[in-house]
Short mmCIF file of C-alpha atoms and ligand atoms in Angstrom, two decimals:
data_model
loop_
_atom_site.label_atom_id
_atom_site.label_comp_id
_atom_site.label_asym_id
_atom_site.label_seq_id
_atom_site.Cartn_x
_atom_site.Cartn_y
_atom_site.Cartn_z
CA MET A 54 -153.99 59.91 126.40
CA GLY A 55 -150.46 58.57 125.89
CA MET A 56 -148.05 57.17 123.66
CA ARG A 57 -146.74 53.82 123.12
CA ILE A 58 -144.12 52.59 120.75
CA LEU A 59 -145.24 49.89 118.28
CA GLY A 60 -142.17 49.48 116.05
CA TRP A 61 -138.44 50.71 115.05
CA GLY A 62 -136.08 50.88 112.26
CA THR A 63 -132.83 52.03 111.09
CA ALA A 64 -130.82 52.67 107.93
CA LEU A 65 -127.11 53.24 107.20
CA PRO A 66 -125.48 53.82 103.98
CA ASP A 67 -123.57 50.74 102.87
CA LYS A 68 -119.97 52.94 102.11
CA ILE A 69 -117.92 52.60 105.19
CA VAL A 70 -115.17 55.42 105.83
CA THR A 71 -112.70 54.31 108.69
CA ASN A 72 -110.57 56.48 110.71
CA HIS A 73 -107.62 54.93 108.46
CA ASP A 74 -109.02 56.09 105.58
CA LEU A 75 -109.24 59.41 106.93
CA GLU A 76 -105.59 59.12 107.69
CA LYS A 77 -104.82 59.17 104.28
CA THR A 78 -106.16 62.69 103.52
CA LEU A 79 -105.96 64.55 107.04
CA ASP A 80 -103.17 65.41 109.07
CA THR A 81 -104.85 62.98 112.13
CA SER A 82 -104.80 59.12 113.25
CA ASP A 83 -106.95 56.60 114.15
CA LYS A 84 -105.33 56.71 117.53
CA TRP A 85 -106.64 60.49 118.03
CA ILE A 86 -109.84 59.91 116.97
CA VAL A 87 -110.50 56.96 119.11
CA GLU A 88 -109.07 58.64 122.18
CA ARG A 89 -110.63 61.74 121.85
CA THR A 90 -113.90 60.56 120.44
CA GLY A 91 -114.57 57.02 120.32
CA ILE A 92 -115.31 57.10 116.75
CA ARG A 93 -113.60 54.20 114.76
CA GLU A 94 -115.75 54.52 111.53
CA ARG A 95 -118.88 56.33 109.96
CA ARG A 96 -121.06 55.52 107.20
CA ILE A 97 -121.36 57.90 103.93
CA GLY A 98 -123.86 57.94 101.42
CA ASP A 99 -127.52 58.06 100.27
CA SER A 100 -130.05 61.14 100.83
CA THR A 101 -131.65 62.21 103.73
CA GLY A 102 -134.87 61.05 101.95
CA GLU A 103 -133.53 57.65 101.18
CA LEU A 104 -132.29 56.86 104.32
CA ALA A 105 -135.70 58.46 106.24
CA ILE A 106 -137.73 56.20 103.89
CA ALA A 107 -135.54 53.01 104.31
CA ALA A 108 -135.98 53.54 108.38
CA GLY A 109 -139.45 54.47 107.98
CA ARG A 110 -140.08 51.41 105.92
CA ARG A 111 -138.67 48.91 108.22
CA ALA A 112 -140.54 50.77 111.48
CA LEU A 113 -143.77 50.27 109.79
CA GLN A 114 -142.99 46.39 109.09
CA ARG A 115 -141.70 46.01 112.55
CA ALA A 116 -145.25 47.63 113.84
CA ASN A 117 -147.03 45.44 111.14
CA VAL A 118 -149.39 48.72 110.24
CA ASP A 119 -150.54 49.96 107.31
CA ALA A 120 -148.86 52.89 106.12
CA SER A 121 -151.95 54.55 105.02
CA SER A 122 -152.87 54.43 108.73
CA ILE A 123 -150.25 56.81 109.88
CA GLU A 124 -151.61 60.33 110.61
CA LEU A 125 -148.52 62.28 111.02
CA THR A 126 -145.14 61.76 109.90
CA ILE A 127 -142.31 64.31 111.29
CA LEU A 128 -139.06 64.12 109.83
CA ALA A 129 -136.40 65.46 112.20
CA THR A 130 -133.29 66.63 110.37
CA THR A 131 -130.79 69.13 109.78
CA THR A 132 -129.77 68.30 106.20
CA PRO A 133 -132.90 68.07 104.20
CA ASP A 134 -132.42 67.32 100.56
CA GLN A 135 -133.60 70.60 99.28
CA THR A 136 -134.85 73.63 101.03
CA VAL A 137 -138.20 73.37 99.73
CA PRO A 138 -140.19 71.08 99.86
CA ALA A 139 -139.69 69.70 102.89
CA THR A 140 -137.90 66.17 102.67
CA SER A 141 -141.15 64.62 104.56
CA ALA A 142 -142.87 65.34 101.53
CA HIS A 143 -140.38 62.33 99.53
CA VAL A 144 -140.98 59.71 102.36
CA HIS A 145 -144.75 60.21 102.45
CA GLU A 146 -145.15 59.62 98.97
CA ALA A 147 -142.24 57.05 98.81
CA LEU A 148 -144.15 55.21 101.76
CA ALA A 149 -147.54 55.94 100.66
CA LEU A 150 -148.22 57.14 104.20
CA GLY A 151 -151.63 58.85 105.46
CA GLY A 152 -152.14 61.95 106.93
CA GLY A 153 -149.89 65.18 107.09
CA ALA A 154 -146.17 65.46 106.87
CA PHE A 155 -143.29 68.01 108.21
CA ASP A 156 -139.75 68.30 108.67
CA LEU A 157 -138.58 69.43 112.37
CA ASN A 158 -134.97 71.12 112.64
CA ALA A 159 -133.60 70.98 116.42
CA ALA A 160 -129.85 69.78 115.32
CA CYS A 161 -129.26 66.96 117.24
CA SER A 162 -131.88 67.16 119.74
CA GLY A 163 -134.24 67.09 116.97
CA PHE A 164 -135.34 63.30 117.76
CA VAL A 165 -136.30 64.09 121.37
CA TYR A 166 -137.93 67.44 120.27
CA GLY A 167 -139.98 65.14 117.76
CA LEU A 168 -140.63 62.43 120.15
CA VAL A 169 -141.97 65.04 122.75
CA THR A 170 -144.17 67.25 119.66
CA ALA A 171 -145.79 63.62 118.74
CA ASN A 172 -146.46 62.59 122.37
CA ALA A 173 -148.57 66.02 122.49
CA LEU A 174 -150.21 65.29 119.29
CA LEU A 175 -151.29 61.79 120.50
CA ASP A 176 -152.54 63.27 123.38
CA ALA A 177 -154.58 66.00 121.34
CA GLY A 178 -156.30 63.22 119.32
CA ALA A 179 -154.07 61.83 116.65
CA LYS A 180 -153.80 57.72 116.24
CA ARG A 181 -150.41 56.97 114.74
CA ILE A 182 -147.55 58.90 114.22
CA LEU A 183 -144.23 58.00 112.03
CA LEU A 184 -141.36 59.80 113.75
CA ILE A 185 -137.95 59.83 111.78
CA GLY A 186 -134.45 60.99 112.18
CA ALA A 187 -132.27 60.88 109.14
CA GLU A 188 -129.25 62.96 108.41
CA THR A 189 -126.55 63.15 105.67
CA LEU A 190 -124.02 65.37 107.40
CA SER A 191 -121.44 63.93 105.06
CA ARG A 192 -122.89 66.76 102.52
CA ILE A 193 -122.08 69.78 104.62
CA THR A 194 -119.01 68.28 106.10
CA ASP A 195 -115.54 70.01 105.42
CA TRP A 196 -113.65 66.75 104.36
CA SER A 197 -110.29 68.91 104.27
CA ASP A 198 -111.11 70.23 108.29
CA ARG A 199 -109.50 67.40 110.24
CA ASN A 200 -111.49 69.40 113.41
CA THR A 201 -115.00 68.41 112.03
CA ALA A 202 -114.62 65.86 109.50
CA VAL A 203 -113.51 62.97 111.70
CA LEU A 204 -116.81 63.49 113.49
CA PHE A 205 -119.72 63.08 111.48
CA GLY A 206 -121.57 60.49 109.71
CA ASP A 207 -124.87 59.79 107.52
CA GLY A 208 -128.05 57.37 108.88
CA GLY A 209 -131.51 57.20 109.84
CA GLY A 210 -133.79 55.92 112.60
CA ALA A 211 -137.47 55.70 112.87
CA LEU A 212 -140.21 54.81 115.48
CA VAL A 213 -144.00 54.32 114.93
CA LEU A 214 -146.19 55.72 117.61
CA GLU A 215 -149.59 55.25 118.76
CA ARG A 216 -152.07 56.55 120.89
CA VAL A 217 -153.10 54.69 124.18
CA ALA A 218 -155.49 55.56 126.62
CA GLY A 219 -153.77 56.32 130.17
CA GLU A 220 -150.37 57.58 131.04
CA GLY A 221 -148.43 55.72 128.04
CA GLN A 222 -144.70 55.31 127.87
CA LEU A 223 -143.49 58.63 127.85
CA LEU A 224 -142.95 59.70 131.42
CA ALA A 225 -141.83 63.14 131.40
CA SER A 226 -139.76 65.24 129.12
CA ASP A 227 -137.65 68.35 129.05
CA LEU A 228 -136.81 70.64 125.93
CA GLY A 229 -134.52 73.92 125.75
CA ILE A 230 -132.35 75.97 123.54
CA ASP A 231 -129.71 78.83 124.42
CA GLY A 232 -129.82 80.95 121.15
CA THR A 233 -126.88 83.11 122.65
CA ALA A 234 -124.53 80.12 121.99
CA ARG A 235 -125.92 79.69 118.30
CA SER A 236 -122.60 80.80 116.82
CA PHE A 237 -120.47 77.61 118.26
CA LEU A 238 -121.73 75.22 115.42
CA GLN A 239 -123.15 76.49 112.15
CA SER A 240 -123.66 75.72 108.68
CA ASP A 241 -124.76 78.69 106.54
CA ILE A 242 -126.98 78.04 103.40
CA GLY A 243 -125.02 75.79 100.85
CA ALA A 244 -121.76 76.20 103.27
CA LYS A 245 -120.17 73.35 105.66
CA ILE A 246 -120.13 73.11 109.45
CA LYS A 247 -118.18 75.51 111.43
CA MET A 248 -117.39 74.37 115.24
CA ASP A 249 -115.99 75.31 118.30
CA GLY A 250 -115.60 72.12 119.64
CA ARG A 251 -114.22 72.88 123.38
CA GLU A 252 -116.91 75.28 123.96
CA ILE A 253 -119.52 72.73 122.71
CA PHE A 254 -118.00 70.02 124.62
CA LYS A 255 -118.49 71.84 128.02
CA ARG A 256 -121.89 73.20 127.34
CA ALA A 257 -122.80 69.77 125.79
CA VAL A 258 -122.24 67.81 129.29
CA ARG A 259 -124.06 70.88 131.15
CA ALA A 260 -126.84 70.86 129.34
CA MET A 261 -127.73 66.75 128.92
CA VAL A 262 -126.91 66.60 132.66
CA LYS A 263 -129.12 69.46 133.62
CA SER A 264 -131.95 68.49 131.31
CA SER A 265 -131.74 64.70 132.44
CA GLU A 266 -131.95 65.80 136.17
CA GLN A 267 -134.89 68.06 135.32
CA THR A 268 -136.84 65.08 133.54
CA LEU A 269 -136.02 62.81 136.17
CA LYS A 270 -137.20 65.09 138.59
CA SER A 271 -140.48 65.74 137.17
CA ALA A 272 -141.11 62.08 136.90
CA LYS A 273 -140.17 61.43 140.37
CA VAL A 274 -137.67 59.00 139.31
CA ARG A 275 -133.94 58.26 140.78
CA ALA A 276 -130.68 58.56 138.43
CA ASN A 277 -129.97 54.88 139.72
CA GLU A 278 -133.54 53.55 138.46
CA VAL A 279 -132.63 54.20 135.01
CA LYS A 280 -131.84 51.08 133.09
CA LEU A 281 -130.66 52.36 129.91
CA VAL A 282 -129.39 55.93 128.89
CA VAL A 283 -129.80 56.68 125.21
CA PRO A 284 -127.56 59.81 124.63
CA HIS A 285 -126.62 61.84 121.57
CA GLN A 286 -123.94 60.16 119.82
CA ALA A 287 -121.43 62.77 119.45
CA ASN A 288 -118.19 61.87 121.49
CA ILE A 289 -117.67 59.04 124.06
CA ARG A 290 -115.90 61.69 126.59
CA ILE A 291 -119.22 63.68 126.44
CA ILE A 292 -121.36 60.77 127.32
CA HIS A 293 -119.12 59.65 130.03
CA ALA A 294 -118.92 62.92 131.81
CA ALA A 295 -122.61 63.22 131.64
CA CYS A 296 -123.02 59.86 133.14
CA ASP A 297 -120.70 60.40 135.77
CA ARG A 298 -122.29 63.47 136.62
CA LEU A 299 -125.81 62.06 136.84
CA GLY A 300 -124.80 59.27 138.67
CA ILE A 301 -125.49 56.60 136.00
CA ALA A 302 -122.96 53.83 135.41
CA GLN A 303 -121.05 54.23 132.34
CA ASP A 304 -122.13 50.80 130.96
CA ARG A 305 -125.89 51.73 131.13
CA ALA A 306 -125.41 54.12 128.01
CA ALA A 307 -126.20 52.81 124.70
CA ILE A 308 -123.18 53.34 122.17
CA VAL A 309 -123.28 53.05 118.36
CA LEU A 310 -120.89 56.09 117.67
CA ASP A 311 -118.03 53.88 117.23
CA ARG A 312 -119.62 52.45 114.07
CA THR A 313 -121.55 55.32 113.22
CA GLY A 314 -120.04 58.73 114.22
CA ASN A 315 -122.20 61.70 114.86
CA THR A 316 -125.46 61.35 113.10
CA SER A 317 -127.02 64.19 114.47
CA SER A 318 -131.27 63.73 114.55
CA ALA A 319 -130.54 59.81 113.53
CA SER A 320 -128.17 59.19 116.50
CA ILE A 321 -130.65 58.58 119.38
CA PRO A 322 -132.84 56.29 117.16
CA LEU A 323 -129.79 54.46 115.95
CA ALA A 324 -128.53 53.70 119.73
CA LEU A 325 -132.17 53.20 121.15
CA VAL A 326 -132.83 50.24 118.31
CA ASP A 327 -129.22 48.89 118.81
CA ALA A 328 -130.06 48.47 122.29
CA ILE A 329 -133.17 46.88 121.33
CA ASP A 330 -131.99 44.41 119.28
CA LYS A 331 -129.16 43.35 121.55
CA GLY A 332 -131.78 42.69 124.01
CA ARG A 333 -130.83 45.39 126.47
CA LEU A 334 -134.38 46.21 127.26
CA ALA A 335 -137.18 44.38 129.32
CA ASP A 336 -140.79 45.14 129.93
CA GLY A 337 -141.02 48.04 132.74
CA ASP A 338 -137.36 49.43 132.45
CA LEU A 339 -136.68 53.17 132.42
CA VAL A 340 -135.02 54.40 129.24
CA LEU A 341 -133.49 58.14 129.30
CA LEU A 342 -133.07 59.75 125.83
CA THR A 343 -130.82 62.89 126.14
CA GLY A 344 -129.27 65.38 123.68
CA PHE A 345 -127.78 68.47 122.64
CA GLY A 346 -127.13 70.07 119.56
CA ALA A 347 -126.52 73.20 117.60
CA GLY A 348 -128.89 76.34 118.64
CA MET A 349 -127.70 75.29 121.27
CA THR A 350 -130.47 72.83 121.93
CA TRP A 351 -131.30 70.36 124.02
CA GLY A 352 -133.82 67.85 125.13
CA SER A 353 -134.37 64.75 127.41
CA ALA A 354 -137.31 62.16 127.65
CA LEU A 355 -138.01 59.33 129.99
CA ILE A 356 -140.12 56.28 128.62
CA ARG A 357 -140.92 53.26 130.39
CA TRP A 358 -139.92 50.39 128.14
CA GLN A 359 -142.86 47.98 126.93
CA GLU A 360 -142.81 44.97 124.29
CA PRO A 361 -145.37 46.04 121.52
CA THR A 362 -146.61 42.64 121.90
CA SER A 363 -146.85 42.83 125.84
CA LYS A 364 -150.52 43.94 127.45
N1 ACO B 294 -106.78 64.84 114.62
C1 ACO B 294 -105.74 65.29 115.14
N2 ACO B 294 -105.50 66.14 116.11
C2 ACO B 294 -106.40 67.00 116.09
C3 ACO B 294 -107.88 66.82 115.44
C4 ACO B 294 -107.47 65.41 114.58
N3 ACO B 294 -108.72 65.07 114.10
N4 ACO B 294 -108.54 67.63 115.82
C5 ACO B 294 -108.16 68.54 116.40
N5 ACO B 294 -106.69 67.86 116.70
C6 ACO B 294 -105.94 68.93 117.44
C7 ACO B 294 -106.49 70.03 117.78
O1 ACO B 294 -105.77 71.21 116.42
C8 ACO B 294 -105.52 70.55 119.09
O2 ACO B 294 -104.01 70.71 118.69
P1 ACO B 294 -103.06 71.74 119.43
O3 ACO B 294 -103.25 71.64 120.74
O4 ACO B 294 -101.93 71.89 118.78
O5 ACO B 294 -104.26 73.37 119.09
C9 ACO B 294 -105.64 69.25 119.90
O6 ACO B 294 -105.68 68.41 118.81
C10 ACO B 294 -106.65 69.47 121.25
O7 ACO B 294 -107.59 70.15 120.40
P2 ACO B 294 -108.99 70.29 121.44
O8 ACO B 294 -110.12 71.09 120.50
O9 ACO B 294 -108.59 70.48 122.68
O10 ACO B 294 -109.29 68.63 121.48
P3 ACO B 294 -110.72 67.92 122.30
O11 ACO B 294 -109.93 66.97 123.21
O12 ACO B 294 -111.20 69.25 122.63
O13 ACO B 294 -111.36 67.33 121.44
C11 ACO B 294 -113.16 67.48 120.03
C12 ACO B 294 -112.09 67.92 119.97
C13 ACO B 294 -113.20 65.81 119.70
C14 ACO B 294 -113.95 67.92 118.75
C15 ACO B 294 -114.13 67.80 121.14
O14 ACO B 294 -114.13 68.89 121.46
C16 ACO B 294 -115.66 67.31 120.93
O15 ACO B 294 -115.99 66.25 120.47
N6 ACO B 294 -116.32 68.57 120.88
C17 ACO B 294 -117.98 68.68 120.71
C18 ACO B 294 -117.94 68.53 119.22
C19 ACO B 294 -119.77 68.27 119.03
O16 ACO B 294 -120.12 67.37 119.99
N7 ACO B 294 -120.09 68.62 117.98
C20 ACO B 294 -121.52 68.35 117.75
C21 ACO B 294 -122.24 68.95 118.08
S1 ACO B 294 -123.94 68.50 117.88
C22 ACO B 294 -124.64 68.92 116.23
O17 ACO B 294 -125.48 69.89 116.40
C23 ACO B 294 -123.82 68.42 115.39
#
């Protein structure tokens, strides 16, 4: 059994914080932030639950399925609204979903971890799964620290996934973690993010390249056959460096970070849905999702795109 994508949706808070807004309170500049990261503005606000609910609702509407037919909800997040219960409990109630629900924390690789988990559960017999990535990183960002405050934002994205007979759309995947690197980005309970940006930059490029290559190898696909790369949206220079090393043209990458900043688990679905909405995908196209995050985690997944309406 395999997986088929039936619907998708995203959610962003209304409040826009531009680099020029940050210039007023931090020793930074729009020029520095754009040149060093590619980010121009980010959205701030709402709770993780609210963003997850809004993205999930849109995905269910797009899929045109009844919420009660969902057998499992997976919410990838590093910023749950409470320690307990899981934020997915709120989402489950608000959307009147069926089945079970749990949160998953694999930092910015969370959505890929969720996709691979969902695929395995569909293969094991689940019929329909709602996969959401949602974050309110603004709540754990130190707004007086220019090293991190310019990077992060809030948002959510969701997919409705259904079991199909045969191979399905997920062709290959790779997940990994190097716990010895866990101190490079951390936020203690009740505290703000602390990060060694330079070290993460180097490791991020290496991890995305290695994981992508492993995934392509498993699927017996060459890099130049990939139509669209949907990378974790942390820094445009990380994305371009990874594309160059993989031998994939930079303009094949889906980019939203200029408008969203780094939204961790939400960044890959936000970029994927943006590419779908822009008509960048046609039936049969190969799409490579690849991310890295605190932990340090990494994950890649190769999907063969298929319009939900096509056979
Ligand atoms: N504005 C102006 N100057 C700044 C700013 C800022 N916002 N931030 C740092 N600087 C300064 C530094 O203090 C440093 O000054 P110095 O040379 O006098 O010491 C100078 O700019 C260069 O600093 P670097 O750290 O070398 O800058 P770099 O080019 O590496 O960019 C950045 C920093 C953007 C953080 C980059 O390293 C990066 O993107 N790293 C990856 C971070 C990341 O992806 N984090 C998320 C991980 S995923 C997750 O799980 C959430």
